[in-house]
Short mmCIF file of C-alpha atoms and ligand atoms in Angstrom, two decimals:
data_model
loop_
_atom_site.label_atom_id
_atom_site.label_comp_id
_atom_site.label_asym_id
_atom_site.label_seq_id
_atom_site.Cartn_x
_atom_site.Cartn_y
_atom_site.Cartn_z
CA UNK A 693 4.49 51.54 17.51
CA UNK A 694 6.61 51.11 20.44
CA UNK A 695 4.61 48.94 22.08
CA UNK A 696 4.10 46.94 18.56
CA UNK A 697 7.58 46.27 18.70
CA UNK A 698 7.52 45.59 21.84
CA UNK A 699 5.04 42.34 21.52
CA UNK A 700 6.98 41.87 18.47
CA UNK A 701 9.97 41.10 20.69
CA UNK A 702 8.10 39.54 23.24
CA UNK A 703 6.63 37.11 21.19
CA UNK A 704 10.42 36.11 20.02
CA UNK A 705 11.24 35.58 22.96
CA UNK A 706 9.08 33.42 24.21
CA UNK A 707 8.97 31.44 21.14
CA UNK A 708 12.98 31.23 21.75
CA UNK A 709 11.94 29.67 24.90
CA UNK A 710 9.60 27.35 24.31
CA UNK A 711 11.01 26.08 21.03
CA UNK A 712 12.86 22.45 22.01
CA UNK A 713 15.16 20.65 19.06
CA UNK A 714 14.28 17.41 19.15
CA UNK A 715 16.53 14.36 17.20
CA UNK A 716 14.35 12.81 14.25
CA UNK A 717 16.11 8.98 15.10
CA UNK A 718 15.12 5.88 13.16
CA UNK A 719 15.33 2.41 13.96
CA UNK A 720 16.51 0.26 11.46
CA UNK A 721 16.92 -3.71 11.74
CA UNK A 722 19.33 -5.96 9.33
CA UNK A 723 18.13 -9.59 9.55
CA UNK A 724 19.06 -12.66 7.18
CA UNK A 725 15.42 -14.46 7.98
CA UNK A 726 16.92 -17.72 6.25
CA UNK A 727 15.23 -19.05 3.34
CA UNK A 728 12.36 -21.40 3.52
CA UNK A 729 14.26 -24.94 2.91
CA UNK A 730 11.59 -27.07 4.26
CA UNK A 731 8.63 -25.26 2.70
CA UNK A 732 4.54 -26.49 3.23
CA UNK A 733 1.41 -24.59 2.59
CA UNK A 734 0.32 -24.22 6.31
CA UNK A 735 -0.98 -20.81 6.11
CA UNK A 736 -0.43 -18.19 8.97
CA UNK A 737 -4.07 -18.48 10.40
CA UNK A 738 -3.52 -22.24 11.01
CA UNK A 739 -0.03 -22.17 12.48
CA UNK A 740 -1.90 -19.49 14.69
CA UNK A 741 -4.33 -21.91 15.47
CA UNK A 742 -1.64 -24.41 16.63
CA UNK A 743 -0.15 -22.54 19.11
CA UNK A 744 -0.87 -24.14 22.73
CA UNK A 745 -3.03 -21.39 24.97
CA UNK A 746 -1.80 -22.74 28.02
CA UNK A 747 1.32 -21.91 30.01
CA UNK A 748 4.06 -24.43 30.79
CA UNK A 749 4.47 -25.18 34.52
CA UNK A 750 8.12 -24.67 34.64
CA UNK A 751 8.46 -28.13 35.82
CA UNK A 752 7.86 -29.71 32.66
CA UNK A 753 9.83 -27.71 30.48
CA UNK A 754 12.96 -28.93 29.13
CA UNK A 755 14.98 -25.64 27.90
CA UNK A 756 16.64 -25.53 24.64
CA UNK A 757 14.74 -29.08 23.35
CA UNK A 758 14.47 -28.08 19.90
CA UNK A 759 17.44 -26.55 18.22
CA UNK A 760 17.40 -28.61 14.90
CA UNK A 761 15.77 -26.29 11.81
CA UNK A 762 12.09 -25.55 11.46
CA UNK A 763 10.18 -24.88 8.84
CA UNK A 764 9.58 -21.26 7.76
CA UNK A 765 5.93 -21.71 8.68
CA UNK A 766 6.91 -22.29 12.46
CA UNK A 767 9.71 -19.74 12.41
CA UNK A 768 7.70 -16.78 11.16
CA UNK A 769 5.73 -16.67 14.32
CA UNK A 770 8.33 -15.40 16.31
CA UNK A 771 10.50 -13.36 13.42
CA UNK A 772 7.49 -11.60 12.90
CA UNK A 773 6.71 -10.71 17.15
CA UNK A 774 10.30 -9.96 17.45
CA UNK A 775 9.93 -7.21 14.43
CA UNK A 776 6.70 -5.84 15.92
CA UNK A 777 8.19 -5.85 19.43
CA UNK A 778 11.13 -3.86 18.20
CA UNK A 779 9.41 -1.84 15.48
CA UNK A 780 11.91 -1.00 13.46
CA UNK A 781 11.16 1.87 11.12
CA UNK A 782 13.06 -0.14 8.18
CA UNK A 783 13.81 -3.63 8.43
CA UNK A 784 15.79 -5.24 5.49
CA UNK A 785 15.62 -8.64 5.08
CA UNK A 786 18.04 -11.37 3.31
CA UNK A 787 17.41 -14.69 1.93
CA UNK A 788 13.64 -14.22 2.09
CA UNK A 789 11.62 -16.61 -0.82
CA UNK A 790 8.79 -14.87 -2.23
CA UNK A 791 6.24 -16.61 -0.29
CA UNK A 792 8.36 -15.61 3.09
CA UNK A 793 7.98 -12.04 1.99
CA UNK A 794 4.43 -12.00 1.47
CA UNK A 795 3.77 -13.50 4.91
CA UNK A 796 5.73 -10.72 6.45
CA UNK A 797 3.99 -8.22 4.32
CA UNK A 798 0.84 -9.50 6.09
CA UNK A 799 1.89 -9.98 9.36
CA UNK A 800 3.96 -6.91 10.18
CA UNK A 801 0.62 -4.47 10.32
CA UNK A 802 1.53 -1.14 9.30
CA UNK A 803 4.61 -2.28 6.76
CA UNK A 804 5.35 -2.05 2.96
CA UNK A 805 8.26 -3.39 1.06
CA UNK A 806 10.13 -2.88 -1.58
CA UNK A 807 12.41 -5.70 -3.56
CA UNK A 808 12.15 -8.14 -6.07
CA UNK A 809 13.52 -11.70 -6.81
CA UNK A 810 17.44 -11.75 -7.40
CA UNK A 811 17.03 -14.67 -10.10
CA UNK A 812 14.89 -13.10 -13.11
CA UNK A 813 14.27 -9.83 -11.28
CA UNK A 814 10.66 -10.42 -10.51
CA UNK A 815 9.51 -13.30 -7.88
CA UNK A 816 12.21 -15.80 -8.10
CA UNK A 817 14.68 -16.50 -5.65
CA UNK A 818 15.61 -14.66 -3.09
CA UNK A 819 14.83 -11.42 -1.94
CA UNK A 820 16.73 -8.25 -0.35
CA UNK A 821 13.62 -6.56 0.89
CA UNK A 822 13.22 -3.00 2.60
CA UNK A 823 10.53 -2.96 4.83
CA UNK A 824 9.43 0.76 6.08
CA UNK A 825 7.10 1.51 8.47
CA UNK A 826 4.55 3.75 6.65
CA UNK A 827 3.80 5.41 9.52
CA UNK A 828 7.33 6.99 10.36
CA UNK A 829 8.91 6.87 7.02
CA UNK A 830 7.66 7.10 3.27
CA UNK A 831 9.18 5.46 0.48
CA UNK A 832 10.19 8.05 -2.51
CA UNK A 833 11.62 6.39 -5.45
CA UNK A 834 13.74 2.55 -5.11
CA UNK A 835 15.92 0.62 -8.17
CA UNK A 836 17.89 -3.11 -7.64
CA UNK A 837 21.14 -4.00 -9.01
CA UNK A 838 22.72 -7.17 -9.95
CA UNK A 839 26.48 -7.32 -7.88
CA UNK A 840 28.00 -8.28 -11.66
CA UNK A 841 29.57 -7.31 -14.33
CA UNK A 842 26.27 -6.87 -15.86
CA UNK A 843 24.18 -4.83 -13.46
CA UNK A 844 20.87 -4.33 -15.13
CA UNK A 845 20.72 -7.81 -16.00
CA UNK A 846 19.76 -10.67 -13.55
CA UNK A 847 23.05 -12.20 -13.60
CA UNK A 848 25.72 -13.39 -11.74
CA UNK A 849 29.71 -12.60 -11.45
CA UNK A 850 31.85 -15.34 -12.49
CA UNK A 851 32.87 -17.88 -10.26
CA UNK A 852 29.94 -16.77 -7.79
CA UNK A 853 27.59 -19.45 -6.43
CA UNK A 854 24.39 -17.48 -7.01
CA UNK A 855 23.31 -14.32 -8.27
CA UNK A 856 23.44 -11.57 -6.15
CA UNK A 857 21.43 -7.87 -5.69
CA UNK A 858 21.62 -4.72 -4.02
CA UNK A 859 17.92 -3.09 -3.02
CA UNK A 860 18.01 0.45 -3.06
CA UNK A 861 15.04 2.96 -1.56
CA UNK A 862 14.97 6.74 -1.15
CA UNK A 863 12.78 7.60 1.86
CA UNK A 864 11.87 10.44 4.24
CA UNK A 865 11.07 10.93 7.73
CA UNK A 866 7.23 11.63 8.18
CA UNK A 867 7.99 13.94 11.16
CA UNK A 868 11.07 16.08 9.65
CA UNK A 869 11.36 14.97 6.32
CA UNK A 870 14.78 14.05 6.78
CA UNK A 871 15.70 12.37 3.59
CA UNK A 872 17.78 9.01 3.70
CA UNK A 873 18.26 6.00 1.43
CA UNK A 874 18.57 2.26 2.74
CA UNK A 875 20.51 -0.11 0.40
CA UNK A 876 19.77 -3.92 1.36
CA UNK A 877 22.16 -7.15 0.00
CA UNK A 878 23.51 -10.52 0.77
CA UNK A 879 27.02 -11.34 -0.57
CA UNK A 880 27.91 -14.30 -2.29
CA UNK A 881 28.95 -17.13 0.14
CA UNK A 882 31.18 -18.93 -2.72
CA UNK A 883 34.16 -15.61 -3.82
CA UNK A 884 35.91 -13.67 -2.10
CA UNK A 885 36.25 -12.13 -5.64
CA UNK A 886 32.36 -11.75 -6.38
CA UNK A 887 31.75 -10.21 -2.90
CA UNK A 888 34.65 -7.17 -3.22
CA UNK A 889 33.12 -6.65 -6.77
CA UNK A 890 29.94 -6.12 -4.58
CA UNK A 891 31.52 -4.27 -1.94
CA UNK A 892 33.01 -1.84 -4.78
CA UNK A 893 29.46 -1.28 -6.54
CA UNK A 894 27.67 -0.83 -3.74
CA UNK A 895 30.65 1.70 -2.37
CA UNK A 896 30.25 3.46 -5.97
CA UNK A 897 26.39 3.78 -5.90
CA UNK A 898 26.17 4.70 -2.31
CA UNK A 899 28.70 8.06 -3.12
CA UNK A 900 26.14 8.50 -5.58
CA UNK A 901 22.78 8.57 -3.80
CA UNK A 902 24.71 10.49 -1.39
CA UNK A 903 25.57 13.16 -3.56
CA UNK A 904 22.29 13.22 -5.16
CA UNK A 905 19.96 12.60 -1.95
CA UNK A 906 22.08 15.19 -0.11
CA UNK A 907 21.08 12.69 2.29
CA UNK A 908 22.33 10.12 4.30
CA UNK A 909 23.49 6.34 3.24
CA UNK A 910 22.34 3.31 5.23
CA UNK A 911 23.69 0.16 4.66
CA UNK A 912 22.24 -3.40 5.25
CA UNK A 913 23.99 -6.59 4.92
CA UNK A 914 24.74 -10.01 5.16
CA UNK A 915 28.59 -10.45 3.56
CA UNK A 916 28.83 -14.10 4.19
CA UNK A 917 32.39 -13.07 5.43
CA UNK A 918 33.68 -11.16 8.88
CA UNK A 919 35.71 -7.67 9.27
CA UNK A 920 39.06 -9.18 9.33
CA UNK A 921 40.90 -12.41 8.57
CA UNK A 922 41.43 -14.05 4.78
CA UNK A 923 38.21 -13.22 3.47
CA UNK A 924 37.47 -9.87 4.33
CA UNK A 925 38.53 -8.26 1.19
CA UNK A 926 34.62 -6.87 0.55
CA UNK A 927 34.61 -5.48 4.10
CA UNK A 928 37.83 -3.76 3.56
CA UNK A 929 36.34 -2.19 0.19
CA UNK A 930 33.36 -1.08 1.07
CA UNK A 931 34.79 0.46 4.69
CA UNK A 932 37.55 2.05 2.26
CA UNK A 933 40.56 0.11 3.81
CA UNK A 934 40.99 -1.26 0.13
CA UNK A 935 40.67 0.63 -3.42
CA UNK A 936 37.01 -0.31 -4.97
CA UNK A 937 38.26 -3.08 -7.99
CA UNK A 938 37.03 -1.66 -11.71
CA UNK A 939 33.39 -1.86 -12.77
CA UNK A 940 31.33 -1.67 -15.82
CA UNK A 941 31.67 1.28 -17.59
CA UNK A 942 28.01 2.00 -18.38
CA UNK A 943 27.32 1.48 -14.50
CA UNK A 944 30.08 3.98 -13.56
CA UNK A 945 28.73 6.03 -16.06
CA UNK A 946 25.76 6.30 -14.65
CA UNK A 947 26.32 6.96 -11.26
CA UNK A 948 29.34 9.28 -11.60
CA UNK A 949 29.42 11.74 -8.66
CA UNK A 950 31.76 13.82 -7.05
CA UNK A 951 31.70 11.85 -4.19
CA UNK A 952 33.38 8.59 -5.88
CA UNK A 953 36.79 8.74 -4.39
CA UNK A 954 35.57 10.01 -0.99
CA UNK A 955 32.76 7.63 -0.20
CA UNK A 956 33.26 4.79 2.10
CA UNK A 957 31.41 3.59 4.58
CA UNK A 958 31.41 3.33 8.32
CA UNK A 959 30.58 0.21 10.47
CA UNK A 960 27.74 1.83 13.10
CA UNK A 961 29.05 -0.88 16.00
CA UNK A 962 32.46 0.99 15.47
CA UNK A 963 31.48 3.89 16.39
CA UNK A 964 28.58 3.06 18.47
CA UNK A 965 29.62 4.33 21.67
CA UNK A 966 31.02 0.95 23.97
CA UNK A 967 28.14 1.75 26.96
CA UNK A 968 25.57 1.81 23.97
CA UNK A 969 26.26 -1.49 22.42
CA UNK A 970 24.12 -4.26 23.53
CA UNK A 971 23.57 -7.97 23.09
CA UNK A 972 25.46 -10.78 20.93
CA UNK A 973 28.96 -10.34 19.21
CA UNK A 974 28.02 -12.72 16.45
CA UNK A 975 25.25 -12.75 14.24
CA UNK A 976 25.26 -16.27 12.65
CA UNK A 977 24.60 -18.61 14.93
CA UNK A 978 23.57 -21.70 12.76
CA UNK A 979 21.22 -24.51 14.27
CA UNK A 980 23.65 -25.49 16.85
CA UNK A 981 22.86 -26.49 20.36
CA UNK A 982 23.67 -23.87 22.68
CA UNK A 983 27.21 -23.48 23.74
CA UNK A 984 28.25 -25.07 20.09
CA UNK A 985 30.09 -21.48 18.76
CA UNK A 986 32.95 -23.18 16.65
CA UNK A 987 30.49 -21.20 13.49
CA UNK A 988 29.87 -17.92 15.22
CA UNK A 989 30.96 -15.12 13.29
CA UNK A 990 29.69 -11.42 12.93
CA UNK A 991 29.01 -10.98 9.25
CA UNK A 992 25.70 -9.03 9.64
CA UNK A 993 26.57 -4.95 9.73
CA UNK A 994 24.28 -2.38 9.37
CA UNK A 995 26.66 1.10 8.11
CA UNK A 996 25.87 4.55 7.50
CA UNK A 997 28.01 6.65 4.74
CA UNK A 998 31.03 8.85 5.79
CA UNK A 999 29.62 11.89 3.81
CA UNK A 1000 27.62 12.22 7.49
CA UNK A 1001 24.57 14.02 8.67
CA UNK A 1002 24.19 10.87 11.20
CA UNK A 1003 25.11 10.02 14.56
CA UNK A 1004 24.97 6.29 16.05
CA UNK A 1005 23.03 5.71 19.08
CA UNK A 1006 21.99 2.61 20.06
CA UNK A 1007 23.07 -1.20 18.40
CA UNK A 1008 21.92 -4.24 19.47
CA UNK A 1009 22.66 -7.90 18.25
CA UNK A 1010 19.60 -9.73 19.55
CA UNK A 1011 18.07 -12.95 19.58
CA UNK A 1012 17.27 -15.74 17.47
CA UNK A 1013 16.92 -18.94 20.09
CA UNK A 1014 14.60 -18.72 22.88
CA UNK A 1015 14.50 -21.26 25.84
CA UNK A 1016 11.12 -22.56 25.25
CA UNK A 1017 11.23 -22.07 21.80
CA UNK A 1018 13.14 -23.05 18.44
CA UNK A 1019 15.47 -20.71 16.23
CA UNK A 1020 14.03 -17.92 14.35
CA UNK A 1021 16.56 -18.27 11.73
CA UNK A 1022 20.54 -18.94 12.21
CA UNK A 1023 21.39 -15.26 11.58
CA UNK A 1024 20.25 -13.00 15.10
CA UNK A 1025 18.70 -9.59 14.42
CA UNK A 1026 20.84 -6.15 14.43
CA UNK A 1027 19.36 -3.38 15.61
CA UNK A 1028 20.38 0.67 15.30
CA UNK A 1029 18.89 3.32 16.46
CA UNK A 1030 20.26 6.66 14.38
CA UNK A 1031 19.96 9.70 14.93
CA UNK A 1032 19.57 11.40 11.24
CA UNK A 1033 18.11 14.99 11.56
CA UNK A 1034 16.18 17.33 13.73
CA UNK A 1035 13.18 19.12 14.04
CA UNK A 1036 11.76 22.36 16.38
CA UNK A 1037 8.78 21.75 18.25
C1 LIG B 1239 -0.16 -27.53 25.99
O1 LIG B 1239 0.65 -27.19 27.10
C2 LIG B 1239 0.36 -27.93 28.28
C3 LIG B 1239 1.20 -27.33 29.41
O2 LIG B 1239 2.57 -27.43 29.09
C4 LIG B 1239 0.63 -29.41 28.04
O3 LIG B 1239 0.31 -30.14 29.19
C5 LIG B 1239 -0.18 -29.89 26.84
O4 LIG B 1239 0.18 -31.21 26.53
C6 LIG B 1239 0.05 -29.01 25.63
N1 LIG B 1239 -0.85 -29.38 24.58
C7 LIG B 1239 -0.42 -29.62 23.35
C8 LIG B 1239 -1.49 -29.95 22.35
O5 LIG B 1239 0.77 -29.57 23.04
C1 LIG B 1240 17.17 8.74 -5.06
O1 LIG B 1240 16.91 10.10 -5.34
C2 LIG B 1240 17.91 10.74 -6.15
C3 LIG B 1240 17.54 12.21 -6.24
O2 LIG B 1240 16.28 12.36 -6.78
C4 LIG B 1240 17.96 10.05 -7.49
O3 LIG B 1240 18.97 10.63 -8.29
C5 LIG B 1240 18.28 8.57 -7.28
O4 LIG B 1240 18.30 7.87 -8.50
C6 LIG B 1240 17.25 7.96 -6.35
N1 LIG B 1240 17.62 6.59 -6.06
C7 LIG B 1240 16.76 5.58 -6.08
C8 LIG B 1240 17.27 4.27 -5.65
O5 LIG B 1240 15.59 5.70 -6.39
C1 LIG B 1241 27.77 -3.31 -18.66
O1 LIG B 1241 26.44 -3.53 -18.19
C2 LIG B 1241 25.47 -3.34 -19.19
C3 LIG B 1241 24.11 -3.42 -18.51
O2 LIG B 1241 23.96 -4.57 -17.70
C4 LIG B 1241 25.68 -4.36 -20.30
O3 LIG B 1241 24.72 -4.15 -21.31
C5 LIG B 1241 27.07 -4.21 -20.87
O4 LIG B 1241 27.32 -5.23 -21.80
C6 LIG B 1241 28.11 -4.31 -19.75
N1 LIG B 1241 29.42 -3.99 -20.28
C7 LIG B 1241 30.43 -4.87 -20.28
C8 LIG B 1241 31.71 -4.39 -20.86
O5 LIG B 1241 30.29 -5.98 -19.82
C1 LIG B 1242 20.47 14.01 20.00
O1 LIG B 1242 21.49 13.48 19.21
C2 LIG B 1242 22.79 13.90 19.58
C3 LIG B 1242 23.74 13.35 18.55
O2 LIG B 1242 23.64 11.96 18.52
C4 LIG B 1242 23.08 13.39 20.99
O3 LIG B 1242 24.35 13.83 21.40
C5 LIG B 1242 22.02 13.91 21.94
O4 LIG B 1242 22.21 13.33 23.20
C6 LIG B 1242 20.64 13.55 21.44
N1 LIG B 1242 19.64 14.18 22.29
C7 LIG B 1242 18.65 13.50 22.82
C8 LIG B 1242 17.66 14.30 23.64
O5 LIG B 1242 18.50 12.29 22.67
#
């Protein structure tokens, strides 16, 4: 008996010992791949194909050659290294044409999406896509939502230039289970109007699949407009600076939560700490020759909801123009690295 409870106590103990917390972190990547404006049907075998096996001497090379636009076909070779290099558990993309997110979906080994069309909710136009690595993270339940005054319709707000949509996917951590949704979007580029009507949905639905998730918010976007200065007014909504505008009633309806006035949320480079932050400051670059910055701007965020259970480790603005290369796209990646649960091993 004694000696029972003895082992008993033993065992405890060492178990105490040995036990180690570790952080269940994600890596999550915003990028705004630009859409395919000077589209062919050279398949992704035959670009392949193309590329030259041998090594420049660096004699020959002339750096930064080619900074004028390529075709999506020429560009997808390195978007798609960069994304395996950096292997981002989720990667949401913006602006991506159908046939741009189907060579992704075949390229990136190991990914599924989620996302449809934003013009008749199926395969036209473009897409806000979640990508998950189905290795590290598995996809639960996901819904889209037009940024207008008539949500469940494909539609666009008045005065917008195109129609705009909010992905949204419930996931878990493989390893902890750690739940977490991932909303993806691209804000008009025409109204300051159209994009705080965004900013307000999206604000209203995230306080919602917060509340109901008991999970934590991520937040992926291109707003087509910086954190401060004339045009900022969705930034200030959706960071709760600024009161959300009204909505439709049958959205608000439907995702009434508790956490409506509350919710806002946070930009991760904010309170990334400053030895932590890496890379470029702006994240449209355009197809400008290097040194041209009069169009820089950082209107790319990634942002995690104030209702917590997250932590900000790493963020990183990368690349998008390489010396011997061309420009993946005229956005630059954004990188994260959260930290959104634990688990004993
Ligand atoms: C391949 O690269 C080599 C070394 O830079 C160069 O001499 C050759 O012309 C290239 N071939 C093609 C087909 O571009
Ligand atoms: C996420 O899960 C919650 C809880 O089950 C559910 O209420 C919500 O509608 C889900 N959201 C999406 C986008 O599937
Ligand atoms: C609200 O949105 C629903 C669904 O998209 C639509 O049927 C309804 O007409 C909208 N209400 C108003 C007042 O626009
Ligand atoms: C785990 O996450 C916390 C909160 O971000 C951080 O302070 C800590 O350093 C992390 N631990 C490890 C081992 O990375």
């Amino acid at each position: 008996m004694l000696l029972n409870t003895c082992l008993i106590a033993l065992s405890g103990l060492i178990a105490a010992v040995s036990a180690t917390v570790v952080n269940d972190t994600i890596r999550v990547q915003s990028y705004n791949l630009r859409y395919d404006s000077k589209s062919n049907t050279i398949t992704p075998a035959k670009t392949f194909a193309s590329l030259n096996k041998t090594v420049a001497y660096d004699f020959e090379l002339d750096y930064y050659s080619t900074y004028s636009e390529q075709a999506w076909s020429t560009r997808r070779v390195e978007v798609a290294n960069q994304v395996l290099f950096n292997a981002p558990d989720v990667l949401c993309v913006q602006e991506a044409l159908v046939r741009q997110v189907r060579d992704l979906h075949g390229l990136l080994d190991g990914y599924d999406y989620v996302g449809v069309g934003r013009d008749d909710g199926v395969q036209s136009g473009e897409f806000s896509a979640i990508f998950y690595k189905t290795e590290s993270v598995n996809l639960v339940s996901s819904s889209h939502l037009w940024l207008s005054k008539t949500p469940y319709e494909a539609s666009k707000y008045d005065g917008a230039g195109s129609k705009r949509i909010v992905t949204i996917g419930n996931f878990t951590t493989t390893i902890a289970g750690s739940p977490f949704t991932a909303m993806c979007t691209h804000w008009d580029d025409k109204s300051d109007d159209a994009r705080q009507y965004a900013a307000s949905m999206i604000r209203y639905a995230g306080a919602y699949e917060a509340e109901a998730s008991d999970g934590v918010v991520l937040l992926f976007g291109d707003f087509n407009s910086q954190s401060s200065g004339d045009d900022s007014g969705g930034y200030e909504i959706v960071t709760g600076e600024s009161d959300m505008l009204s909505m439709n009633s049958t959205f608000t309806s439907d995702y009434a939560s508790d956490l409506s006035d509350s919710f806002a949320f946070t930009d991760l480079l904010t309170v990334t700490p400053p030895r932590f932050r890496s890379g470029h400051h702006a994240t449209f670059a355009g197809f400008y020759e290097i040194g041209d910055s009069d169009s820089f701007g950082r209107i790319d965020f990634i942002m995690a909801g104030n209702n917590g259970g997250w932590s900000a480790q790493n963020y990183r603005v990368e690349e998008n123009f390489f010396d011997n290369e061309y420009h993946a796209s005229d956005h630059r990646p954004v990188l994260a690295d959260i930290v959104i649960g634990s688990y004993t091993t």
